[in-house]
Short mmCIF file of C-alpha atoms and ligand atoms in Angstrom, two decimals:
data_model
loop_
_atom_site.label_atom_id
_atom_site.label_comp_id
_atom_site.label_asym_id
_atom_site.label_seq_id
_atom_site.Cartn_x
_atom_site.Cartn_y
_atom_site.Cartn_z
CA MET A 9 146.51 89.61 130.30
CA LYS A 10 149.51 87.14 129.56
CA ARG A 11 150.82 89.11 126.53
CA LEU A 12 150.33 92.55 128.66
CA LYS A 13 152.75 90.48 131.27
CA LYS A 14 155.28 89.96 128.12
CA ILE A 15 155.16 93.64 127.36
CA TRP A 16 155.61 94.70 130.54
CA ASP A 17 158.75 92.01 131.11
CA TRP A 18 160.45 93.39 127.72
CA ILE A 19 159.89 97.10 128.92
CA ASP A 20 161.33 96.42 132.32
CA ASP A 21 164.03 93.78 131.14
CA ARG A 22 165.45 96.59 128.62
CA SER A 23 164.81 99.82 131.28
CA GLY A 24 165.59 98.75 134.11
CA PHE A 25 162.77 99.80 136.07
CA THR A 26 162.43 97.10 138.83
CA GLU A 27 165.89 97.13 138.80
CA ILE A 28 166.31 101.02 139.97
CA PHE A 29 163.48 101.60 141.79
CA MET A 30 162.25 98.47 143.89
CA PRO A 31 165.36 99.09 146.00
CA LEU A 32 164.46 102.24 146.61
CA ILE A 33 160.43 101.84 147.19
CA LYS A 34 161.22 99.00 149.48
CA HIS A 35 164.72 100.20 151.08
CA PRO A 36 164.40 99.63 155.14
CA VAL A 37 163.59 102.28 157.17
CA PRO A 38 164.36 102.95 160.45
CA PRO A 39 160.67 102.10 162.68
CA GLY A 40 158.28 104.12 164.64
CA SER A 41 158.24 107.06 161.84
CA LYS A 42 155.73 109.13 163.25
CA TRP A 43 153.38 111.64 161.49
CA SER A 44 155.68 114.31 161.72
CA TYR A 45 157.83 113.15 159.16
CA VAL A 46 155.49 113.93 156.37
CA PHE A 47 155.95 117.40 156.07
CA GLY A 48 159.31 117.08 153.43
CA SER A 49 156.99 114.62 151.15
CA ALA A 50 154.19 117.10 151.54
CA THR A 51 156.41 119.74 150.15
CA LEU A 52 157.55 117.59 147.05
CA PHE A 53 153.68 116.67 146.26
CA CYS A 54 152.99 120.74 146.39
CA LEU A 55 156.20 121.20 143.98
CA VAL A 56 154.71 118.25 141.70
CA LEU A 57 151.29 120.49 141.74
CA GLN A 58 153.27 123.71 141.07
CA VAL A 59 155.26 122.21 138.23
CA ILE A 60 152.01 120.90 136.42
CA THR A 61 149.90 124.07 136.80
CA GLY A 62 152.79 126.12 136.33
CA VAL A 63 153.67 124.75 132.63
CA ALA A 64 149.93 124.78 132.11
CA LEU A 65 149.60 128.91 133.16
CA SER A 66 152.95 129.36 131.06
CA LEU A 67 150.86 128.19 128.12
CA LEU A 68 148.59 131.07 128.28
CA TYR A 69 150.45 133.71 129.93
CA GLN A 70 152.60 136.29 128.04
CA PRO A 71 155.50 137.98 129.81
CA SER A 72 155.45 141.45 128.20
CA SER A 73 154.62 144.44 130.10
CA SER A 74 152.32 145.35 127.80
CA GLU A 75 150.15 141.92 127.65
CA ALA A 76 151.02 140.34 131.08
CA TYR A 77 147.95 141.53 132.55
CA LYS A 78 145.71 141.11 129.70
CA SER A 79 146.73 137.60 129.15
CA LEU A 80 146.30 137.03 132.93
CA GLN A 81 143.05 138.66 132.63
CA PHE A 82 142.17 136.16 129.64
CA ILE A 83 143.19 133.12 132.00
CA THR A 84 141.00 134.63 135.13
CA ASN A 85 138.05 135.00 133.34
CA ASP A 86 137.84 133.41 130.03
CA ALA A 87 140.21 130.46 129.60
CA ALA A 88 138.46 127.08 130.59
CA PHE A 89 139.19 125.97 134.55
CA GLY A 90 141.57 129.17 134.20
CA ASN A 91 140.52 130.78 137.33
CA VAL A 92 141.13 127.39 139.37
CA LEU A 93 144.48 126.80 137.68
CA ARG A 94 145.39 130.12 138.84
CA GLY A 95 143.80 129.53 142.44
CA ILE A 96 146.06 126.21 142.41
CA HIS A 97 149.01 127.54 141.31
CA TYR A 98 148.41 130.42 144.39
CA PHE A 99 147.46 127.98 147.10
CA GLY A 100 150.08 125.86 146.04
CA ALA A 101 152.67 128.42 146.62
CA SER A 102 151.31 129.01 150.19
CA GLY A 103 151.17 125.09 150.43
CA MET A 104 154.77 124.74 149.37
CA ILE A 105 155.84 127.74 151.90
CA ILE A 106 153.74 126.46 155.12
CA MET A 107 155.29 122.69 154.32
CA VAL A 108 158.89 123.49 153.66
CA SER A 109 158.89 125.84 156.73
CA ILE A 110 157.47 122.88 158.87
CA HIS A 111 159.64 120.50 157.46
CA MET A 112 162.56 122.54 158.38
CA ILE A 113 161.34 123.57 162.02
CA ARG A 114 160.91 119.60 162.72
CA VAL A 115 164.44 118.71 161.31
CA TYR A 116 166.00 121.37 163.53
CA ILE A 117 163.67 120.68 166.46
CA THR A 118 164.75 116.93 166.73
CA ALA A 119 168.32 117.83 165.07
CA ALA A 120 167.89 115.26 162.24
CA TYR A 121 170.87 117.63 160.74
CA LYS A 122 173.44 115.92 162.94
CA TYR A 123 175.68 113.46 161.31
CA PRO A 124 175.83 112.33 158.82
CA ARG A 125 172.65 114.29 157.13
CA GLU A 126 175.01 117.80 156.96
CA MET A 127 174.70 117.94 153.58
CA THR A 128 171.00 116.98 153.68
CA TRP A 129 170.52 119.92 155.72
CA ILE A 130 172.70 122.43 153.33
CA SER A 131 170.85 121.61 150.36
CA GLY A 132 167.56 122.16 152.52
CA VAL A 133 168.25 125.22 153.26
CA ILE A 134 168.82 126.44 149.63
CA LEU A 135 165.77 124.94 148.65
CA PHE A 136 163.89 126.76 151.25
CA PHE A 137 165.20 130.01 150.05
CA MET A 138 164.66 129.28 146.08
CA THR A 139 160.86 128.31 147.52
CA ILE A 140 161.29 131.95 149.02
CA ALA A 141 162.52 133.32 145.74
CA MET A 142 159.54 131.66 143.81
CA GLY A 143 157.18 133.33 145.81
CA PHE A 144 158.51 136.95 145.44
CA THR A 145 158.89 136.50 141.44
CA GLY A 146 155.72 134.76 141.02
CA GLN A 147 154.17 137.67 142.78
CA LEU A 148 155.62 140.19 139.92
CA LEU A 149 154.26 138.03 137.05
CA ARG A 150 150.76 138.62 138.26
CA TRP A 151 151.68 142.42 136.58
CA ASP A 152 148.80 143.83 137.99
CA SER A 153 149.14 146.74 140.29
CA ASN A 154 149.29 144.78 143.56
CA GLY A 155 152.01 142.74 142.37
CA VAL A 156 154.32 145.39 140.57
CA TRP A 157 153.91 147.75 143.99
CA SER A 158 154.79 145.19 146.37
CA SER A 159 157.90 144.18 144.47
CA VAL A 160 158.56 147.77 143.97
CA VAL A 161 158.77 148.29 147.82
CA ALA A 162 161.21 145.61 148.18
CA ALA A 163 163.01 145.81 145.01
CA GLU A 164 164.12 149.53 145.24
CA GLN A 165 165.53 148.91 148.39
CA LEU A 166 167.85 146.61 146.69
CA GLY A 167 169.20 149.83 144.96
CA ARG A 168 169.80 151.57 148.16
CA ILE A 169 172.28 148.69 148.98
CA PRO A 170 175.79 150.14 150.17
CA PHE A 171 178.34 149.95 147.39
CA ILE A 172 176.96 147.23 145.14
CA GLY A 173 173.35 148.42 145.16
CA LYS A 174 173.24 149.57 141.68
CA TRP A 175 174.82 146.88 140.51
CA ALA A 176 172.72 144.23 142.00
CA ALA A 177 169.49 146.36 140.79
CA ARG A 178 170.62 146.25 137.49
CA LEU A 179 171.23 142.57 137.34
CA LEU A 180 168.09 141.37 139.35
CA LEU A 181 165.69 144.01 138.04
CA GLY A 182 167.55 144.38 134.50
CA GLY A 183 167.46 148.29 135.31
CA ASP A 184 167.77 150.42 138.37
CA THR A 185 164.11 150.67 139.60
CA ILE A 186 161.36 147.96 138.41
CA GLY A 187 159.61 148.23 134.85
CA GLY A 188 159.00 146.33 131.68
CA HIS A 189 162.36 145.00 131.62
CA SER A 190 162.10 143.51 135.12
CA LEU A 191 159.27 141.62 133.78
CA SER A 192 160.86 139.42 131.65
CA ARG A 193 164.00 138.88 133.81
CA PHE A 194 161.76 137.66 136.64
CA TYR A 195 159.77 135.54 134.10
CA SER A 196 163.05 133.70 133.71
CA TYR A 197 163.75 133.35 137.24
CA HIS A 198 160.44 132.06 137.85
CA VAL A 199 160.27 129.67 135.03
CA PHE A 200 163.56 128.54 133.98
CA ILE A 201 166.27 129.47 136.29
CA ILE A 202 165.19 129.06 140.06
CA PRO A 203 163.15 126.05 139.18
CA ALA A 204 166.63 124.38 137.65
CA ILE A 205 167.79 125.02 140.79
CA ILE A 206 165.29 123.62 142.65
CA PHE A 207 164.99 120.32 140.51
CA LEU A 208 168.92 119.97 140.90
CA PHE A 209 168.63 120.42 144.71
CA VAL A 210 165.74 118.32 145.27
CA GLY A 211 167.21 115.78 143.23
CA TYR A 212 170.20 115.76 145.38
CA HIS A 213 168.67 115.80 148.48
CA LEU A 214 166.46 112.77 147.66
CA MET A 215 169.84 111.10 147.03
CA LEU A 216 171.27 111.95 150.11
CA VAL A 217 167.99 110.52 151.84
CA ILE A 218 168.29 107.18 150.44
CA ARG A 219 172.06 107.24 151.06
CA ASN A 220 172.19 108.08 154.52
CA GLY A 221 168.83 106.98 155.50
CA ILE A 222 166.08 108.99 157.30
CA SER A 223 166.85 109.77 160.66
CA GLU A 224 165.44 107.46 163.47
CA PRO A 225 163.26 109.33 165.90
CA ALA A 226 165.29 110.91 168.31
CA LYS A 227 165.30 109.18 171.90
CA VAL A 228 166.37 110.95 175.17
CA GLY A 229 170.20 110.04 176.34
CA ARG A 230 170.96 108.23 172.89
CA LEU A 231 173.87 110.31 171.53
CA VAL A 232 175.10 110.68 168.05
CA ASP A 233 178.47 110.02 167.65
CA PRO A 234 180.25 110.44 164.13
CA LYS A 235 182.63 107.36 165.25
CA THR A 236 180.17 104.55 165.52
CA TYR A 237 176.69 106.28 163.93
CA ARG A 238 177.11 104.63 160.48
CA ALA A 239 177.70 101.11 162.19
CA TRP A 240 175.16 101.41 164.71
CA TYR A 241 172.58 102.73 162.05
CA LYS A 242 173.09 99.99 159.67
CA GLN A 243 172.88 97.48 162.40
CA MET A 244 169.40 98.71 163.45
CA LEU A 245 168.36 98.54 160.19
CA VAL A 246 169.48 94.74 159.96
CA GLU A 247 167.79 94.07 162.99
CA LYS A 248 164.42 96.41 163.10
CA GLY A 249 164.27 98.15 159.57
CA ILE A 250 160.69 97.91 157.75
CA PRO A 251 160.67 98.45 154.08
CA PHE A 252 159.61 101.96 153.36
CA TRP A 253 156.81 101.02 151.39
CA PRO A 254 154.24 100.29 152.66
CA TYR A 255 154.83 100.88 156.37
CA ALA A 256 156.46 103.98 156.79
CA ALA A 257 155.22 105.89 153.14
CA TRP A 258 151.44 105.20 153.65
CA ARG A 259 151.27 108.43 156.13
CA ASP A 260 153.03 110.48 153.30
CA VAL A 261 150.48 109.44 150.62
CA ILE A 262 147.62 110.25 152.90
CA PHE A 263 148.98 113.41 153.99
CA GLY A 264 150.05 114.27 150.77
CA ALA A 265 146.78 113.47 149.21
CA LEU A 266 145.13 115.62 151.87
CA THR A 267 147.06 118.60 151.19
CA ILE A 268 146.56 118.60 147.51
CA ILE A 269 142.52 118.25 147.90
CA SER A 270 142.83 121.09 150.20
CA ILE A 271 144.55 123.25 148.18
CA ILE A 272 142.52 122.47 145.10
CA LEU A 273 139.19 122.78 147.37
CA LEU A 274 140.94 126.39 148.40
CA ALA A 275 141.47 127.41 144.67
CA ILE A 276 137.52 126.21 143.65
CA PHE A 277 135.51 128.03 146.39
CA ILE A 278 138.16 130.93 147.48
CA GLY A 279 139.80 131.40 144.12
CA PRO A 280 143.37 133.06 143.41
CA PRO A 281 143.77 136.62 144.56
CA ALA A 282 141.66 138.75 142.60
CA LEU A 283 143.48 141.13 139.87
CA THR A 284 143.80 144.55 141.11
CA GLY A 285 143.82 146.90 137.74
CA PRO A 286 146.98 147.25 135.46
CA PRO A 287 150.09 148.86 137.62
CA ASN A 288 149.64 152.85 136.80
CA PRO A 289 151.59 155.16 138.90
CA ALA A 290 149.28 157.72 138.79
CA SER A 291 146.21 155.51 139.94
CA LEU A 292 147.32 154.00 143.30
CA ASN A 293 144.01 152.71 143.67
CA ALA A 294 144.90 149.42 144.91
CA ASN A 295 145.91 148.13 148.55
CA PRO A 296 149.28 147.18 147.51
CA ALA A 297 149.81 144.33 150.22
CA PRO A 298 152.20 141.45 149.35
CA ASP A 299 151.55 138.08 149.30
CA TRP A 300 151.01 137.03 152.52
CA TYR A 301 154.20 135.21 152.93
CA MET A 302 156.11 138.10 151.96
CA LEU A 303 154.16 140.04 154.64
CA SER A 304 156.39 139.45 157.74
CA ILE A 305 159.54 140.48 155.49
CA PHE A 306 158.31 143.55 154.62
CA SER A 307 157.00 144.63 158.02
CA LEU A 308 160.32 143.96 159.50
CA PHE A 309 161.67 146.23 156.64
CA ALA A 310 159.03 149.04 156.84
CA LEU A 311 160.00 148.88 160.79
CA MET A 312 163.39 149.53 160.67
CA PRO A 313 164.96 152.66 160.65
CA PRO A 314 166.07 153.76 156.92
CA LYS A 315 169.79 154.22 157.91
CA ILE A 316 169.83 151.11 159.34
CA GLU A 317 167.62 149.54 156.19
CA SER A 318 170.00 149.82 153.51
CA TYR A 319 172.97 147.71 155.55
CA MET A 320 170.38 145.14 156.81
CA ILE A 321 168.93 144.56 153.62
CA ILE A 322 171.91 143.00 152.77
CA ILE A 323 173.23 141.91 156.34
CA GLY A 324 170.06 140.47 157.49
CA PRO A 325 169.21 137.77 154.74
CA ALA A 326 173.27 136.97 154.63
CA LEU A 327 173.54 136.40 158.71
CA THR A 328 170.69 134.23 158.28
CA ILE A 329 171.77 132.13 155.61
CA LEU A 330 175.37 132.05 157.20
CA ILE A 331 173.83 131.01 160.45
CA LEU A 332 171.82 128.26 159.15
CA LEU A 333 174.38 126.78 156.46
CA ALA A 334 176.58 126.65 159.56
CA LEU A 335 174.16 124.89 162.37
CA PRO A 336 175.25 121.53 161.34
CA PHE A 337 178.98 122.17 161.65
CA VAL A 338 178.65 124.27 164.93
CA SER A 339 176.85 120.91 166.37
CA ASN A 340 177.12 117.85 164.70
CA LYS A 341 176.92 115.30 167.15
CA GLY A 342 175.65 114.31 170.80
CA GLU A 343 171.71 114.93 171.98
CA ARG A 344 168.93 114.81 169.20
CA HIS A 345 165.90 114.81 171.69
CA PRO A 346 164.19 118.15 172.08
CA LEU A 347 163.97 117.64 175.80
CA ARG A 348 167.66 117.66 175.89
CA ARG A 349 167.87 120.95 173.51
CA PRO A 350 165.57 123.16 175.50
CA TRP A 351 167.62 125.91 174.06
CA ALA A 352 167.01 124.84 170.28
CA VAL A 353 163.11 124.67 170.89
CA PHE A 354 163.23 128.29 172.80
CA GLY A 355 165.01 129.37 170.13
CA SER A 356 162.61 127.81 167.54
CA VAL A 357 159.57 129.37 169.65
CA CYS A 358 160.89 132.79 169.36
CA VAL A 359 161.48 132.72 165.73
CA ILE A 360 158.11 131.49 165.56
CA VAL A 361 156.37 134.13 167.82
CA PHE A 362 158.57 136.66 165.68
CA VAL A 363 157.65 136.08 162.38
CA PHE A 364 153.84 135.91 162.98
CA SER A 365 153.99 139.29 165.02
CA LEU A 366 155.43 140.77 162.16
CA PHE A 367 152.82 138.88 159.90
CA LEU A 368 150.02 140.40 162.08
CA LEU A 369 151.80 144.08 161.82
CA GLY A 370 151.81 143.97 158.59
CA GLU A 371 148.37 143.13 158.18
CA ARG A 372 147.66 146.69 159.09
CA SER A 373 150.70 148.05 158.00
CA PRO A 374 150.70 152.00 158.95
CA TRP A 375 153.59 152.27 156.31
CA SER A 376 151.72 151.79 153.42
CA PRO A 377 149.44 154.10 151.74
CA ALA A 378 146.01 154.69 153.01
CA PHE A 379 143.79 154.21 150.08
CA GLU A 380 140.87 154.36 152.07
CA ALA A 381 141.65 158.34 152.57
CA LYS A 382 138.54 160.44 152.08
CA PRO A 383 138.63 163.83 149.89
CA LEU A 384 139.65 166.77 152.18
CA THR A 385 136.94 168.53 154.20
CA ALA A 386 136.56 172.27 153.97
CA LYS A 387 137.50 172.73 157.35
CA ASN A 388 141.01 171.15 156.36
CA VAL A 389 141.18 172.80 153.25
CA HIS A 390 140.55 176.49 154.97
CA SER A 391 140.42 178.88 152.01
CA ALA A 392 137.63 180.21 149.46
CA ASP A 393 140.36 180.60 146.55
CA THR A 394 139.00 178.56 143.77
CA THR A 395 142.31 177.52 142.63
CA VAL A 396 143.29 176.25 146.19
CA ILE A 397 140.14 174.69 146.48
CA ALA A 398 140.77 172.63 143.09
CA GLY A 399 144.36 171.55 144.00
CA SER A 400 143.22 170.19 147.28
CA VAL A 401 140.35 168.15 145.00
CA LEU A 402 143.52 167.22 142.43
CA PHE A 403 145.69 166.30 146.09
CA TYR A 404 143.10 163.64 146.77
CA LYS A 405 142.54 162.15 143.61
CA LYS A 406 146.25 161.85 142.14
CA GLY A 407 146.86 160.34 145.39
CA CYS A 408 149.16 162.23 146.93
CA LEU A 409 146.44 162.04 150.42
CA TYR A 410 147.35 158.79 150.45
CA CYS A 411 150.68 158.79 151.74
CA HIS A 412 150.81 162.61 152.90
CA ARG A 413 148.87 163.58 155.81
CA ILE A 414 147.03 167.39 156.06
CA ASN A 415 145.44 168.12 159.48
CA ASP A 416 143.67 164.99 160.70
CA GLN A 417 143.40 163.22 157.06
CA GLY A 418 145.24 160.87 155.00
CA GLY A 419 148.07 158.41 155.30
CA PHE A 420 151.53 158.11 157.07
CA LYS A 421 153.78 156.88 154.51
CA GLY A 422 155.03 160.37 153.57
CA PRO A 423 155.80 163.50 155.36
CA GLU A 424 152.93 165.31 156.96
CA LEU A 425 151.92 168.73 154.69
CA SER A 426 149.69 170.53 156.83
CA ASP A 427 152.10 173.41 157.00
CA VAL A 428 154.56 172.49 154.27
CA SER A 429 154.64 175.98 152.61
CA LEU A 430 156.82 177.09 155.88
CA ARG A 431 159.82 174.33 154.71
CA LEU A 432 159.43 174.69 150.97
CA SER A 433 159.12 177.56 148.41
CA PRO A 434 156.88 176.91 145.31
CA ALA A 435 160.08 176.08 143.30
CA ASP A 436 161.12 173.51 145.88
CA LEU A 437 157.84 172.02 146.01
CA THR A 438 157.94 171.34 142.28
CA ILE A 439 161.11 169.85 142.03
CA ARG A 440 159.87 167.01 145.13
CA ILE A 441 156.63 166.18 143.43
CA VAL A 442 158.15 166.09 139.77
CA ASN A 443 161.44 164.08 140.81
CA GLY A 444 159.44 162.04 143.87
CA GLY A 445 162.15 160.43 146.46
CA SER A 446 162.49 157.42 148.19
CA ASN A 447 159.13 155.81 148.33
CA MET A 448 157.49 158.61 146.53
CA PRO A 449 156.84 158.00 142.88
CA ALA A 450 157.88 160.45 140.48
CA TYR A 451 155.08 162.70 139.21
CA GLY A 452 156.90 164.58 136.40
CA GLY A 453 154.95 162.54 133.62
CA ILE A 454 151.80 162.04 135.49
CA LEU A 455 150.69 165.47 136.00
CA SER A 456 149.95 168.11 133.56
CA LYS A 457 151.92 171.78 134.00
CA LYS A 458 148.11 173.30 135.09
CA GLU A 459 147.58 170.12 137.56
CA LEU A 460 151.13 170.63 139.00
CA ASN A 461 150.56 174.63 139.30
CA THR A 462 147.29 174.15 140.90
CA ILE A 463 148.22 171.45 143.42
CA ILE A 464 151.40 173.52 144.32
CA ALA A 465 148.92 176.58 144.96
CA PHE A 466 147.08 174.54 147.14
CA LEU A 467 150.33 173.62 149.20
CA ASN A 468 151.90 176.79 149.09
CA SER A 469 148.73 177.81 150.91
CA ARG A 470 149.67 175.50 153.83
CA LYS A 471 151.11 177.74 156.33
CA SER A 472 149.55 176.94 159.79
CA LYS A 473 147.51 173.88 161.20
C1 HEC B 508 153.35 156.38 147.85
C2 HEC B 508 153.30 157.31 148.83
C3 HEC B 508 153.47 158.68 148.26
C4 HEC B 508 152.35 159.58 147.15
C5 HEC B 508 151.02 158.83 146.59
C6 HEC B 508 152.92 160.89 147.24
N1 HEC B 508 154.15 161.07 148.00
FE1 HEC B 508 154.95 162.77 148.35
N2 HEC B 508 156.64 161.81 149.45
C7 HEC B 508 156.64 160.84 149.88
C8 HEC B 508 157.30 160.17 150.69
C9 HEC B 508 157.86 158.96 151.30
C10 HEC B 508 158.63 161.59 150.77
C11 HEC B 508 159.64 161.51 151.45
C12 HEC B 508 160.50 161.42 150.30
C13 HEC B 508 162.16 161.46 150.21
O1 HEC B 508 162.28 161.57 151.80
O2 HEC B 508 163.17 161.37 149.68
C14 HEC B 508 157.49 162.48 149.99
C15 HEC B 508 157.84 163.93 150.13
C16 HEC B 508 157.09 164.78 149.26
C17 HEC B 508 157.06 166.55 149.63
C18 HEC B 508 158.32 166.84 149.96
C19 HEC B 508 157.99 167.29 151.65
C20 HEC B 508 158.94 167.53 152.85
O3 HEC B 508 158.91 167.62 153.69
O4 HEC B 508 160.21 167.35 152.05
C21 HEC B 508 156.48 166.86 148.61
C22 HEC B 508 156.02 168.15 148.59
C23 HEC B 508 155.16 165.81 148.46
N3 HEC B 508 156.15 164.46 148.56
C24 HEC B 508 154.12 166.09 147.61
C25 HEC B 508 153.41 165.26 147.07
C26 HEC B 508 152.36 165.28 146.03
C27 HEC B 508 151.75 166.79 145.81
C28 HEC B 508 151.89 164.07 145.83
C29 HEC B 508 150.68 163.92 144.87
C30 HEC B 508 150.77 164.54 143.47
C31 HEC B 508 152.49 163.17 146.51
N4 HEC B 508 153.26 163.95 147.17
C32 HEC B 508 152.53 161.93 146.52
C33 HEC B 508 155.27 159.64 148.96
C34 HEC B 508 154.10 160.13 148.57
#
């Protein structure tokens, strides 16, 4: 025992462990911290979990378009605890996004971003967007039809941004559209670049929390005055401060542990999202639902008229980021209590309701392909010509019906084709099908000449409803 203590004393003396960490652990914090303060630390707990499981996954994952899907299959089906590992990483991501969102809303509602914590808020906003970016890039790394198709929808918008679209797409996707080259890019973002930014800003965020102290619980009528705040805060800590550990931190530890345990239980009992087959433009036989945290953003853009969409894809996020960054400069003093800031509370509730309704809409998603479509019935083909009938079968088999409506069958993503030959000649039809279009895959390399002609024979027979 004595010897152990001696060893520890040596390490401690030479490394400065106690000297550095004791003041942090014991530093005084305002009394009366509540359960509402636990979401920041819970986000950090999730982050640690993500780093550990992410590193473990990267040991087996192969970021190349020919191997990625296979390596994920191996992780899921064969590797020891691989499925649970993927599950933890998936639910950990969900947990992190939920916690960071609640943390941000809590800070906004209690105006903890006011003087002198402006930079804490700004670094937090950056961390919030980096967390979303991690979710988005991670989804593509799954490299199954689901992950790829969801990213295609979002990423191809990028190319349509006025003026800088092409350039932005090449920078972000490594090409004009998503393909094998995008996978290595996204891997780099997800594993090196974004985590590096996150570590940097988490460090800075925590340093600021220590430097400026955590915000005292808001009190009606107690105003923040930049001229006197720091002196007042210091005096308050001297008089009433309590050591961070254990008097304030025990809630963080309990809540953080519960969060981690829930994530692990979800991973064991529900598991990661099933892989939906390798990405293949010829077979759309998957439901390309983006992971839930992307759904609201998807709905928003799906609902927007295409004309505004190309502008909104850049203006929307830019404006959101700008407003969030400007917040602590626009209002950095005065009342903090939510009861005295009813508009802030009302605004938050509106945003939450808005995001939630978009989410519910996204669940039903009338704008995405209808993969449950059944083969065309004879009534809707109304022809006895064998080529036309064969074409109608191909029209279903090749996935056209998922997006195009024929009478009362099919999806809504593309234009209705019930009487398309009134609009388009066989030559026009060929061009459209071979080249695809916005939100329609190019079928040139997918259909054989014969298949193409058979489908066109079918479409050319469509003259009336
Ligand atoms: C993922 C959804 C999707 C699939 C699958 C799909 N399309 Fe389309 N299609 C669209 C969209 C969206 C448009 C409109 C494109 C545009 O505006 O650039 C379109 C346009 C067309 C047009 C031009 C229609 C017009 O009125 O201008 C034709 C013809 C067509 N598709 C045929 C097909 C055929 C044949 C197949 C199957 C081999 C197919 N599509 C598969 C979404 C799809």
